[in-house]
mmCIF file of C-alpha atoms in Angstrom:
data_model
loop_
_atom_site.group_PDB
_atom_site.id
_atom_site.type_symbol
_atom_site.label_atom_id
_atom_site.label_comp_id
_atom_site.label_asym_id
_atom_site.label_seq_id
_atom_site.Cartn_x
_atom_site.Cartn_y
_atom_site.Cartn_z
ATOM 1 C CA MET A 1327 -38.234 -42.531 63.751
ATOM 2 C CA THR A 1328 -40.230 -39.936 65.670
ATOM 3 C CA SER A 1329 -37.449 -37.394 65.204
ATOM 4 C CA TRP A 1330 -37.354 -38.057 61.464
ATOM 5 C CA LEU A 1331 -41.118 -37.660 61.199
ATOM 6 C CA ARG A 1332 -40.960 -34.344 63.043
ATOM 7 C CA SER A 1333 -38.201 -33.137 60.709
ATOM 8 C CA ALA A 1334 -40.139 -34.316 57.659
ATOM 9 C CA TRP A 1335 -43.285 -32.562 58.874
ATOM 10 C CA GLY A 1336 -41.293 -29.373 59.487
ATOM 11 C CA ARG A 1337 -39.853 -29.480 55.960
ATOM 12 C CA LEU A 1338 -43.289 -30.143 54.498
ATOM 13 C CA ARG A 1339 -44.831 -27.301 56.486
ATOM 14 C CA THR A 1340 -42.141 -24.933 55.197
ATOM 15 C CA GLY A 1341 -42.199 -26.204 51.634
ATOM 16 C CA TRP A 1342 -45.946 -26.606 51.119
ATOM 17 C CA PRO A 1343 -46.192 -23.570 48.777
ATOM 18 C CA LEU A 1344 -43.816 -25.301 46.345
ATOM 19 C CA VAL A 1345 -45.783 -28.548 46.612
ATOM 20 C CA ALA A 1346 -48.995 -26.671 45.848
ATOM 21 C CA GLN A 1347 -47.457 -24.731 42.946
ATOM 22 C CA VAL A 1348 -45.964 -27.813 41.296
ATOM 23 C CA THR A 1349 -49.134 -29.876 41.666
ATOM 24 C CA LEU A 1350 -51.410 -27.116 40.418
ATOM 25 C CA ALA A 1351 -49.126 -26.144 37.513
ATOM 26 C CA ALA A 1352 -48.651 -29.714 36.269
ATOM 27 C CA THR A 1353 -52.358 -30.540 36.520
ATOM 28 C CA ALA A 1354 -53.485 -27.288 34.908
ATOM 29 C CA SER A 1355 -50.930 -27.686 32.093
ATOM 30 C CA TRP A 1356 -52.189 -31.183 31.291
ATOM 31 C CA PHE A 1357 -55.824 -30.063 31.387
ATOM 32 C CA VAL A 1358 -55.296 -27.039 29.136
ATOM 33 C CA ALA A 1359 -53.155 -28.928 26.614
ATOM 34 C CA SER A 1360 -55.351 -32.038 26.466
ATOM 35 C CA ARG A 1361 -58.896 -30.745 26.952
ATOM 36 C CA LEU A 1362 -58.852 -27.211 25.625
ATOM 37 C CA LEU A 1363 -56.258 -27.425 22.828
ATOM 38 C CA GLY A 1364 -56.603 -31.070 21.812
ATOM 39 C CA GLY A 1365 -53.055 -32.106 22.720
ATOM 40 C CA GLY A 1366 -54.294 -35.513 23.849
ATOM 41 C CA ASP A 1367 -55.021 -36.629 20.291
ATOM 42 C CA ASN A 1368 -51.483 -37.907 19.619
ATOM 43 C CA ASP A 1369 -50.083 -41.185 20.949
ATOM 44 C CA SER A 1370 -47.963 -39.611 23.678
ATOM 45 C CA GLY A 1371 -50.585 -37.226 24.997
ATOM 46 C CA PRO A 1372 -49.614 -33.710 26.091
ATOM 47 C CA PHE A 1373 -46.902 -35.134 28.355
ATOM 48 C CA PHE A 1374 -44.526 -32.258 27.735
ATOM 49 C CA ALA A 1375 -46.927 -29.622 29.040
ATOM 50 C CA PRO A 1376 -46.692 -30.773 32.689
ATOM 51 C CA ALA A 1377 -43.041 -31.740 32.110
ATOM 52 C CA ALA A 1378 -42.174 -28.175 31.053
ATOM 53 C CA ALA A 1379 -44.071 -26.823 34.068
ATOM 54 C CA LEU A 1380 -42.025 -29.046 36.375
ATOM 55 C CA ILE A 1381 -38.758 -27.977 34.749
ATOM 56 C CA VAL A 1382 -39.569 -24.276 35.105
ATOM 57 C CA LEU A 1383 -40.643 -24.564 38.748
ATOM 58 C CA ALA A 1384 -37.524 -26.598 39.543
ATOM 59 C CA GLN A 1385 -35.398 -23.526 38.772
ATOM 60 C CA SER A 1386 -34.472 -21.000 41.421
ATOM 61 C CA ARG A 1387 -36.642 -17.919 41.758
ATOM 62 C CA GLY A 1388 -35.100 -15.108 39.790
ATOM 63 C CA VAL A 1389 -34.098 -17.224 36.782
ATOM 64 C CA ARG A 1390 -37.366 -19.006 35.981
ATOM 65 C CA LEU A 1391 -38.370 -16.691 33.149
ATOM 66 C CA ARG A 1392 -35.002 -17.048 31.452
ATOM 67 C CA LYS A 1393 -35.015 -20.827 31.957
ATOM 68 C CA ALA A 1394 -38.531 -21.092 30.527
ATOM 69 C CA VAL A 1395 -37.405 -19.336 27.341
ATOM 70 C CA GLN A 1396 -34.297 -21.524 27.169
ATOM 71 C CA VAL A 1397 -36.365 -24.699 27.558
ATOM 72 C CA LEU A 1398 -38.650 -23.645 24.694
ATOM 73 C CA ILE A 1399 -35.669 -22.856 22.479
ATOM 74 C CA GLY A 1400 -34.153 -26.234 23.301
ATOM 75 C CA ILE A 1401 -37.387 -28.043 22.463
ATOM 76 C CA ALA A 1402 -37.833 -26.167 19.174
ATOM 77 C CA VAL A 1403 -34.265 -26.759 17.956
ATOM 78 C CA GLY A 1404 -34.365 -30.379 19.117
ATOM 79 C CA ALA A 1405 -37.613 -31.022 17.270
ATOM 80 C CA LEU A 1406 -36.169 -29.513 14.105
ATOM 81 C CA THR A 1407 -33.016 -31.622 14.451
ATOM 82 C CA GLY A 1408 -35.084 -34.767 14.920
ATOM 83 C CA GLU A 1409 -37.250 -34.074 11.874
ATOM 84 C CA VAL A 1410 -34.215 -33.489 9.654
ATOM 85 C CA ALA A 1411 -32.594 -36.715 10.896
ATOM 86 C CA ILE A 1412 -35.769 -38.706 10.238
ATOM 87 C CA GLU A 1413 -36.047 -37.346 6.698
ATOM 88 C CA ALA A 1414 -32.423 -38.233 5.974
ATOM 89 C CA LEU A 1415 -31.927 -41.481 7.915
ATOM 90 C CA GLY A 1416 -35.349 -42.757 8.920
ATOM 91 C CA ALA A 1417 -36.996 -43.091 12.330
ATOM 92 C CA ARG A 1418 -35.802 -45.524 15.011
ATOM 93 C CA SER A 1419 -32.473 -46.229 13.349
ATOM 94 C CA THR A 1420 -29.069 -46.431 15.022
ATOM 95 C CA ALA A 1421 -27.656 -43.936 12.542
ATOM 96 C CA ALA A 1422 -30.415 -41.434 13.347
ATOM 97 C CA ILE A 1423 -29.810 -41.798 17.091
ATOM 98 C CA PHE A 1424 -26.081 -41.221 16.593
ATOM 99 C CA VAL A 1425 -26.595 -38.173 14.406
ATOM 100 C CA VAL A 1426 -29.235 -36.422 16.530
ATOM 101 C CA VAL A 1427 -27.259 -36.849 19.750
ATOM 102 C CA LEU A 1428 -24.047 -35.661 18.082
ATOM 103 C CA VAL A 1429 -25.699 -32.653 16.457
ATOM 104 C CA ALA A 1430 -27.873 -31.707 19.452
ATOM 105 C CA VAL A 1431 -25.071 -31.852 22.002
ATOM 106 C CA GLY A 1432 -22.641 -30.205 19.588
ATOM 107 C CA LEU A 1433 -25.017 -27.302 18.932
ATOM 108 C CA SER A 1434 -25.707 -26.744 22.617
ATOM 109 C CA VAL A 1435 -22.000 -26.833 23.529
ATOM 110 C CA ALA A 1436 -21.102 -24.488 20.672
ATOM 111 C CA ALA A 1437 -23.823 -22.067 21.805
ATOM 112 C CA GLY A 1438 -22.661 -22.233 25.421
ATOM 113 C CA ALA A 1439 -26.113 -23.418 26.466
ATOM 114 C CA ALA A 1440 -26.872 -24.383 30.049
ATOM 115 C CA GLY A 1441 -27.413 -28.015 30.995
ATOM 116 C CA VAL A 1442 -31.193 -27.708 31.061
ATOM 117 C CA VAL A 1443 -31.220 -26.411 27.458
ATOM 118 C CA ARG A 1444 -28.796 -29.089 26.304
ATOM 119 C CA ASN A 1445 -30.954 -31.792 27.858
ATOM 120 C CA GLN A 1446 -34.158 -30.433 26.350
ATOM 121 C CA LEU A 1447 -32.621 -30.058 22.914
ATOM 122 C CA THR A 1448 -31.242 -33.612 22.955
ATOM 123 C CA MET A 1449 -34.359 -35.182 24.476
ATOM 124 C CA SER A 1450 -36.624 -33.469 21.947
ATOM 125 C CA ALA A 1451 -34.628 -34.858 19.038
ATOM 126 C CA LEU A 1452 -34.367 -38.318 20.616
ATOM 127 C CA PHE A 1453 -38.089 -38.398 21.368
ATOM 128 C CA LEU A 1454 -38.985 -37.873 17.724
ATOM 129 C CA VAL A 1455 -36.418 -40.336 16.403
ATOM 130 C CA ALA A 1456 -36.728 -43.123 18.983
ATOM 131 C CA VAL A 1457 -40.226 -42.914 20.497
ATOM 132 C CA VAL A 1458 -42.715 -41.363 18.101
ATOM 133 C CA PRO A 1459 -44.170 -43.958 15.682
ATOM 134 C CA PRO A 1460 -43.154 -43.452 12.056
ATOM 135 C CA GLY A 1461 -45.672 -41.392 10.143
ATOM 136 C CA ASN A 1462 -46.741 -39.402 13.235
ATOM 137 C CA GLN A 1463 -44.253 -36.557 13.014
ATOM 138 C CA GLU A 1464 -46.918 -33.924 13.640
ATOM 139 C CA VAL A 1465 -45.979 -34.503 17.301
ATOM 140 C CA ALA A 1466 -42.960 -32.219 16.832
ATOM 141 C CA PRO A 1467 -44.817 -28.886 16.679
ATOM 142 C CA THR A 1468 -47.354 -30.199 19.197
ATOM 143 C CA ARG A 1469 -44.579 -30.790 21.714
ATOM 144 C CA PHE A 1470 -43.405 -27.196 21.334
ATOM 145 C CA TYR A 1471 -46.936 -25.898 21.945
ATOM 146 C CA ASP A 1472 -47.316 -28.191 24.946
ATOM 147 C CA ALA A 1473 -44.063 -26.881 26.423
ATOM 148 C CA LEU A 1474 -45.180 -23.314 25.787
ATOM 149 C CA ILE A 1475 -48.418 -24.019 27.656
ATOM 150 C CA GLY A 1476 -46.652 -25.718 30.576
ATOM 151 C CA GLY A 1477 -43.973 -23.078 30.952
ATOM 152 C CA SER A 1478 -46.464 -20.216 30.768
ATOM 153 C CA ILE A 1479 -48.810 -21.755 33.314
ATOM 154 C CA ALA A 1480 -45.907 -22.483 35.667
ATOM 155 C CA LEU A 1481 -44.750 -18.864 35.522
ATOM 156 C CA LEU A 1482 -48.297 -17.612 36.053
ATOM 157 C CA ILE A 1483 -48.879 -19.821 39.096
ATOM 158 C CA SER A 1484 -45.488 -18.979 40.585
ATOM 159 C CA GLN A 1485 -46.496 -15.317 40.480
ATOM 160 C CA ILE A 1486 -49.793 -15.725 42.331
ATOM 161 C CA ALA A 1487 -48.119 -15.739 45.760
ATOM 162 C CA VAL A 1488 -46.122 -12.582 45.043
ATOM 163 C CA GLY A 1489 -48.673 -10.669 42.991
ATOM 164 C CA ARG A 1490 -49.460 -8.201 45.759
ATOM 165 C CA SER A 1491 -45.900 -7.733 47.016
ATOM 166 C CA PRO A 1492 -43.330 -8.376 44.266
ATOM 167 C CA LEU A 1493 -40.572 -6.690 46.306
ATOM 168 C CA ALA A 1494 -41.257 -8.668 49.481
ATOM 169 C CA PRO A 1495 -38.141 -10.875 49.013
ATOM 170 C CA LEU A 1496 -35.962 -7.747 49.105
ATOM 171 C CA GLU A 1497 -37.345 -6.595 52.432
ATOM 172 C CA THR A 1498 -37.167 -10.065 53.969
ATOM 173 C CA GLU A 1499 -33.603 -10.817 52.910
ATOM 174 C CA GLY A 1500 -32.453 -7.269 53.620
ATOM 175 C CA ARG A 1501 -33.715 -7.471 57.195
ATOM 176 C CA GLN A 1502 -32.115 -10.870 57.717
ATOM 177 C CA ALA A 1503 -28.761 -9.795 56.260
ATOM 178 C CA PHE A 1504 -28.517 -6.714 58.462
ATOM 179 C CA THR A 1505 -29.847 -8.535 61.514
ATOM 180 C CA GLU A 1506 -27.092 -11.123 61.198
ATOM 181 C CA LEU A 1507 -24.502 -8.432 60.516
ATOM 182 C CA SER A 1508 -25.492 -6.376 63.550
ATOM 183 C CA GLY A 1509 -25.527 -9.556 65.633
ATOM 184 C CA VAL A 1510 -21.899 -10.215 64.716
ATOM 185 C CA VAL A 1511 -20.928 -6.626 65.571
ATOM 186 C CA ASP A 1512 -22.594 -6.945 68.963
ATOM 187 C CA GLY A 1513 -20.875 -10.293 69.475
ATOM 188 C CA ILE A 1514 -17.500 -8.673 68.791
ATOM 189 C CA ARG A 1515 -18.261 -5.982 71.355
ATOM 190 C CA GLN A 1516 -19.259 -8.571 73.953
ATOM 191 C CA ALA A 1517 -16.148 -10.677 73.345
ATOM 192 C CA LEU A 1518 -13.895 -7.648 73.758
ATOM 193 C CA ARG A 1519 -15.709 -6.480 76.872
ATOM 194 C CA ARG A 1520 -15.305 -9.903 78.493
ATOM 195 C CA HIS A 1521 -11.818 -10.369 77.063
ATOM 196 C CA ASP A 1522 -12.951 -13.893 76.228
ATOM 197 C CA GLU A 1523 -11.153 -15.770 73.468
ATOM 198 C CA GLN A 1524 -13.735 -18.546 73.331
ATOM 199 C CA THR A 1525 -16.559 -16.059 72.774
ATOM 200 C CA ALA A 1526 -14.447 -14.275 70.155
ATOM 201 C CA GLN A 1527 -13.873 -17.536 68.287
ATOM 202 C CA ALA A 1528 -17.601 -18.280 68.294
ATOM 203 C CA VAL A 1529 -18.302 -14.815 66.874
ATOM 204 C CA PHE A 1530 -15.651 -15.324 64.193
ATOM 205 C CA ASP A 1531 -17.260 -18.636 63.217
ATOM 206 C CA ARG A 1532 -20.589 -16.826 62.950
ATOM 207 C CA ALA A 1533 -19.013 -14.051 60.877
ATOM 208 C CA ARG A 1534 -17.729 -16.614 58.381
ATOM 209 C CA GLN A 1535 -21.351 -17.449 57.559
ATOM 210 C CA LEU A 1536 -22.250 -13.868 56.637
ATOM 211 C CA ASP A 1537 -21.504 -14.427 52.941
ATOM 212 C CA SER A 1538 -24.561 -16.671 52.666
ATOM 213 C CA ARG A 1539 -26.791 -13.803 53.757
ATOM 214 C CA THR A 1540 -25.229 -11.465 51.185
ATOM 215 C CA GLU A 1541 -25.761 -14.044 48.457
ATOM 216 C CA ALA A 1542 -29.365 -14.482 49.570
ATOM 217 C CA LEU A 1543 -29.849 -10.720 49.231
ATOM 218 C CA ARG A 1544 -28.368 -10.810 45.726
ATOM 219 C CA ARG A 1545 -30.764 -13.593 44.788
ATOM 220 C CA ALA A 1546 -33.633 -11.565 46.210
ATOM 221 C CA VAL A 1547 -32.734 -8.757 43.791
ATOM 222 C CA LEU A 1548 -32.997 -11.229 40.893
ATOM 223 C CA VAL A 1549 -36.315 -12.549 42.200
ATOM 224 C CA ALA A 1550 -37.744 -9.039 42.509
ATOM 225 C CA GLU A 1551 -36.584 -8.152 38.995
ATOM 226 C CA GLU A 1552 -38.222 -11.283 37.614
ATOM 227 C CA ASN A 1553 -41.425 -10.506 39.494
ATOM 228 C CA LEU A 1554 -41.585 -7.080 37.866
ATOM 229 C CA ARG A 1555 -40.884 -8.486 34.403
ATOM 230 C CA LEU A 1556 -43.956 -10.652 34.860
ATOM 231 C CA ALA A 1557 -45.919 -7.736 36.334
ATOM 232 C CA PRO A 1558 -45.184 -4.802 33.975
ATOM 233 C CA TRP A 1559 -47.977 -2.737 35.522
ATOM 234 C CA ASP A 1560 -45.753 -2.356 38.593
ATOM 235 C CA ARG A 1561 -42.782 -0.986 36.660
ATOM 236 C CA HIS A 1562 -42.640 2.142 38.849
ATOM 237 C CA SER A 1563 -40.994 -0.056 41.502
ATOM 238 C CA ARG A 1564 -37.908 -0.734 39.387
ATOM 239 C CA PRO A 1565 -35.858 2.224 40.712
ATOM 240 C CA ARG A 1566 -36.206 0.731 44.199
ATOM 241 C CA ILE A 1567 -34.719 -2.539 43.014
ATOM 242 C CA GLN A 1568 -31.841 -0.686 41.374
ATOM 243 C CA ALA A 1569 -31.180 1.161 44.628
ATOM 244 C CA VAL A 1570 -30.963 -2.124 46.524
ATOM 245 C CA ARG A 1571 -28.763 -3.646 43.821
ATOM 246 C CA ALA A 1572 -26.338 -0.744 44.226
ATOM 247 C CA ALA A 1573 -26.384 -1.174 48.014
ATOM 248 C CA VAL A 1574 -25.646 -4.907 47.969
ATOM 249 C CA ASP A 1575 -22.029 -4.478 46.847
ATOM 250 C CA HIS A 1576 -21.349 -2.113 49.750
ATOM 251 C CA VAL A 1577 -23.075 -4.504 52.152
ATOM 252 C CA ASP A 1578 -20.716 -7.176 50.844
ATOM 253 C CA TYR A 1579 -17.706 -4.941 51.535
ATOM 254 C CA ALA A 1580 -18.988 -4.229 55.034
ATOM 255 C CA VAL A 1581 -19.379 -7.970 55.630
ATOM 256 C CA ARG A 1582 -15.765 -8.551 54.645
ATOM 257 C CA ASN A 1583 -14.479 -5.814 56.930
ATOM 258 C CA ILE A 1584 -16.597 -6.957 59.866
ATOM 259 C CA ARG A 1585 -15.446 -10.534 59.319
ATOM 260 C CA THR A 1586 -11.868 -9.242 59.535
ATOM 261 C CA LEU A 1587 -12.822 -7.412 62.741
ATOM 262 C CA ALA A 1588 -14.100 -10.701 64.139
ATOM 263 C CA ARG A 1589 -10.840 -12.436 63.269
ATOM 264 C CA LEU A 1590 -8.821 -9.635 64.888
ATOM 265 C CA THR A 1591 -11.003 -9.910 67.981
ATOM 266 C CA VAL A 1592 -9.716 -13.446 68.522
ATOM 267 C CA THR A 1593 -6.154 -12.089 68.475
ATOM 268 C CA VAL A 1594 -6.911 -9.118 70.721
ATOM 269 C CA THR A 1595 -8.535 -11.306 73.382
ATOM 270 C CA ARG A 1596 -5.283 -13.256 73.607
ATOM 271 C CA LEU A 1597 -3.343 -10.139 74.597
ATOM 272 C CA PRO A 1598 -2.623 -9.747 78.307
ATOM 273 C CA ASP A 1599 -3.725 -6.111 78.491
ATOM 274 C CA PRO A 1600 -7.435 -5.188 78.691
ATOM 275 C CA VAL A 1601 -9.118 -3.751 75.616
ATOM 276 C CA PRO A 1602 -9.523 0.076 75.608
ATOM 277 C CA THR A 1603 -13.081 1.061 76.494
ATOM 278 C CA GLN A 1604 -13.202 3.444 73.508
ATOM 279 C CA LEU A 1605 -13.102 0.449 71.195
ATOM 280 C CA GLY A 1606 -16.245 -0.917 72.809
ATOM 281 C CA THR A 1607 -17.894 2.499 72.459
ATOM 282 C CA ALA A 1608 -17.008 2.598 68.765
ATOM 283 C CA LEU A 1609 -18.433 -0.894 68.241
ATOM 284 C CA THR A 1610 -21.663 0.122 69.975
ATOM 285 C CA ALA A 1611 -21.965 3.004 67.522
ATOM 286 C CA LEU A 1612 -21.159 0.672 64.620
ATOM 287 C CA HIS A 1613 -23.950 -1.640 65.763
ATOM 288 C CA GLU A 1614 -26.346 1.313 65.754
ATOM 289 C CA LEU A 1615 -25.127 2.322 62.298
ATOM 290 C CA THR A 1616 -25.836 -1.192 61.017
ATOM 291 C CA THR A 1617 -29.394 -0.965 62.342
ATOM 292 C CA CYS A 1618 -29.806 2.446 60.724
ATOM 293 C CA ALA A 1619 -28.550 1.167 57.348
ATOM 294 C CA ALA A 1620 -31.092 -1.656 57.577
ATOM 295 C CA ALA A 1621 -33.865 0.868 58.207
ATOM 296 C CA VAL A 1622 -32.804 2.813 55.098
ATOM 297 C CA LEU A 1623 -32.976 -0.307 52.922
ATOM 298 C CA VAL A 1624 -36.420 -1.287 54.244
ATOM 299 C CA ALA A 1625 -37.748 2.243 53.690
ATOM 300 C CA VAL A 1626 -36.344 2.335 50.152
ATOM 301 C CA VAL A 1627 -37.977 -0.996 49.297
ATOM 302 C CA ALA A 1628 -41.272 0.276 50.710
ATOM 303 C CA GLY A 1629 -40.978 3.448 48.635
ATOM 304 C CA ASP A 1630 -41.030 5.633 51.755
ATOM 305 C CA ARG A 1631 -38.505 8.240 50.679
ATOM 306 C CA ASP A 1632 -39.128 10.582 53.635
ATOM 307 C CA THR A 1633 -38.391 7.873 56.200
ATOM 308 C CA ALA A 1634 -35.353 6.759 54.210
ATOM 309 C CA ASP A 1635 -33.987 10.328 54.195
ATOM 310 C CA GLN A 1636 -34.448 10.597 57.960
ATOM 311 C CA HIS A 1637 -32.434 7.422 58.509
ATOM 312 C CA VAL A 1638 -29.801 8.598 56.027
ATOM 313 C CA ASP A 1639 -29.306 11.769 58.069
ATOM 314 C CA ARG A 1640 -29.164 9.722 61.247
ATOM 315 C CA ALA A 1641 -26.584 7.364 59.702
ATOM 316 C CA GLY A 1642 -24.279 10.291 58.997
ATOM 317 C CA VAL A 1643 -24.470 11.467 62.615
ATOM 318 C CA ILE A 1644 -23.791 7.968 63.961
ATOM 319 C CA ALA A 1645 -20.842 7.497 61.606
ATOM 320 C CA VAL A 1646 -19.178 10.675 62.854
ATOM 321 C CA ASP A 1647 -19.850 9.629 66.454
ATOM 322 C CA THR A 1648 -18.155 6.288 65.728
ATOM 323 C CA ALA A 1649 -15.070 8.071 64.417
ATOM 324 C CA ARG A 1650 -14.959 10.387 67.424
ATOM 325 C CA ALA A 1651 -15.117 7.386 69.758
ATOM 326 C CA MET A 1652 -11.992 6.013 68.072
ATOM 327 C CA THR A 1653 -10.068 9.297 68.117
ATOM 328 C CA PRO A 1654 -8.559 8.887 71.631
ATOM 329 C CA LEU A 1655 -7.118 5.533 70.579
ATOM 330 C CA LEU A 1656 -5.099 7.214 67.842
ATOM 331 C CA ARG A 1657 -3.405 9.616 70.263
ATOM 332 C CA HIS A 1658 -1.514 6.836 71.949
ATOM 333 C CA GLU A 1659 0.444 3.935 70.599
ATOM 334 C CA GLN A 1660 -1.669 0.775 70.481
ATOM 335 C CA PRO A 1661 -0.809 -2.895 69.965
ATOM 336 C CA LEU A 1662 -0.805 -3.768 66.281
ATOM 337 C CA PRO A 1663 -4.070 -5.822 66.387
ATOM 338 C CA VAL A 1664 -5.884 -2.913 68.051
ATOM 339 C CA SER A 1665 -4.530 -0.418 65.504
ATOM 340 C CA THR A 1666 -5.612 -2.721 62.695
ATOM 341 C CA MET A 1667 -9.091 -2.969 64.208
ATOM 342 C CA ILE A 1668 -9.386 0.816 64.141
ATOM 343 C CA GLY A 1669 -8.629 0.823 60.408
ATOM 344 C CA GLN A 1670 -11.168 -1.945 59.776
ATOM 345 C CA LEU A 1671 -13.766 -0.079 61.819
ATOM 346 C CA ARG A 1672 -13.315 2.987 59.671
ATOM 347 C CA MET A 1673 -13.702 0.987 56.456
ATOM 348 C CA ALA A 1674 -16.793 -0.786 57.796
ATOM 349 C CA VAL A 1675 -18.328 2.594 58.684
ATOM 350 C CA LEU A 1676 -17.705 3.909 55.156
ATOM 351 C CA ASP A 1677 -19.150 0.787 53.549
ATOM 352 C CA LEU A 1678 -22.307 0.966 55.657
ATOM 353 C CA LEU A 1679 -22.668 4.652 54.845
ATOM 354 C CA ARG A 1680 -22.421 3.890 51.136
ATOM 355 C CA SER A 1681 -24.915 1.041 51.404
ATOM 356 C CA ALA A 1682 -27.367 3.543 52.877
ATOM 357 C CA GLY A 1683 -26.553 6.287 50.373
ATOM 358 C CA ALA A 1684 -25.337 8.450 53.267
ATOM 359 C CA ASP A 1685 -21.759 8.919 52.036
ATOM 360 C CA ARG A 1686 -22.090 12.658 51.605
ATOM 361 C CA PRO A 1687 -18.852 14.631 51.222
ATOM 362 C CA GLU A 1688 -19.415 16.605 54.417
ATOM 363 C CA VAL A 1689 -19.946 13.388 56.384
ATOM 364 C CA LEU A 1690 -16.813 11.744 54.966
ATOM 365 C CA ASP A 1691 -14.776 14.874 55.693
ATOM 366 C CA ALA A 1692 -16.102 15.004 59.260
ATOM 367 C CA ILE A 1693 -15.142 11.354 59.824
ATOM 368 C CA ASP A 1694 -11.583 11.811 58.607
ATOM 369 C CA GLU A 1695 -11.176 15.095 60.457
ATOM 370 C CA ALA A 1696 -12.301 13.383 63.662
ATOM 371 C CA LEU A 1697 -9.673 10.717 63.072
ATOM 372 C CA ASP A 1698 -7.121 13.436 62.253
ATOM 373 C CA LEU A 1699 -6.167 11.712 59.002
ATOM 374 C CA PRO A 1700 -3.929 13.595 56.553
ATOM 375 C CA PRO A 1701 -5.648 14.697 53.320
ATOM 376 C CA VAL A 1702 -3.841 12.051 51.243
ATOM 377 C CA TRP A 1703 -5.610 9.302 53.236
ATOM 378 C CA ARG A 1704 -9.079 10.808 53.293
ATOM 379 C CA GLN A 1705 -12.172 9.210 51.768
ATOM 380 C CA ARG A 1706 -10.345 6.055 50.740
#
């Protein structure tokens, strides 16, 4: 019981901003709709104002604005469907229930609407037909206004915490993604240095979790874009978001290549011969390159172009040093897993360079020249 209470307290301490947002948004929505706009005059009260606020805040950051619009569309179409059914079949009749559910669900499926829109459309129609007393159909437009109030207030309150730093999610998730990535690279180096299969397997298991960090970074891009849509005065920050969006795909490629490196490490540690020291040197340089790419992303998000350019230049130097560390390995025949690791290292270097915007032609040429690759294989 004590352990559960500690866990519950930890979750509450982490999630208190959401608790505060939901409580404040629902209460404010009810107050505005009932006290200021007179929504409490109908039999149901302005119930759908706080309900809409709860629905909007239940969505993931990054899609709340779109979901709010979808909820309002669903409510409007549902209310219209309910009114037409009542005029044709009467309120609180089995035939009306059948028709509004059939039409509402059919329309939402035909339009390819998400579940939240389908539910709102259907519930709006059902509410008018089955709940609202006959002769009180003015509730239909009132419900739409209530939902508009609730959704708007929810979006406004959700923005209060990020008003001063709308791009903060990008920096946070970018740091975490690269920190985890560099940790895996260092773990690979340690496993090879110790020639320890158990350590290599643990690193591979860790590498298999890297996709979650990439997805979190993608979501952070969506969150930042939504923040700027709701804060148009900060539109000058949009190019920074686009730069990070372009980098995320290359980070994803680097994750895949480094995960393959981790898998190969398990195989290499099973070989009887010790791992060449040059491979460890190359991995040390790759770890430094990962840190440098992270610094570029953070500087770009902060709008510090001079610092970003300095790290871009540094990334190019490190990338060439990584290739030069691998060059001696290519002059002698290596076991197949080691040769494959060299190829994966090269691809990981190129992906990290591209994520940092440091993939200049002279840098790519210097890498392939250091590896003594024929022209047909260069820059691929």
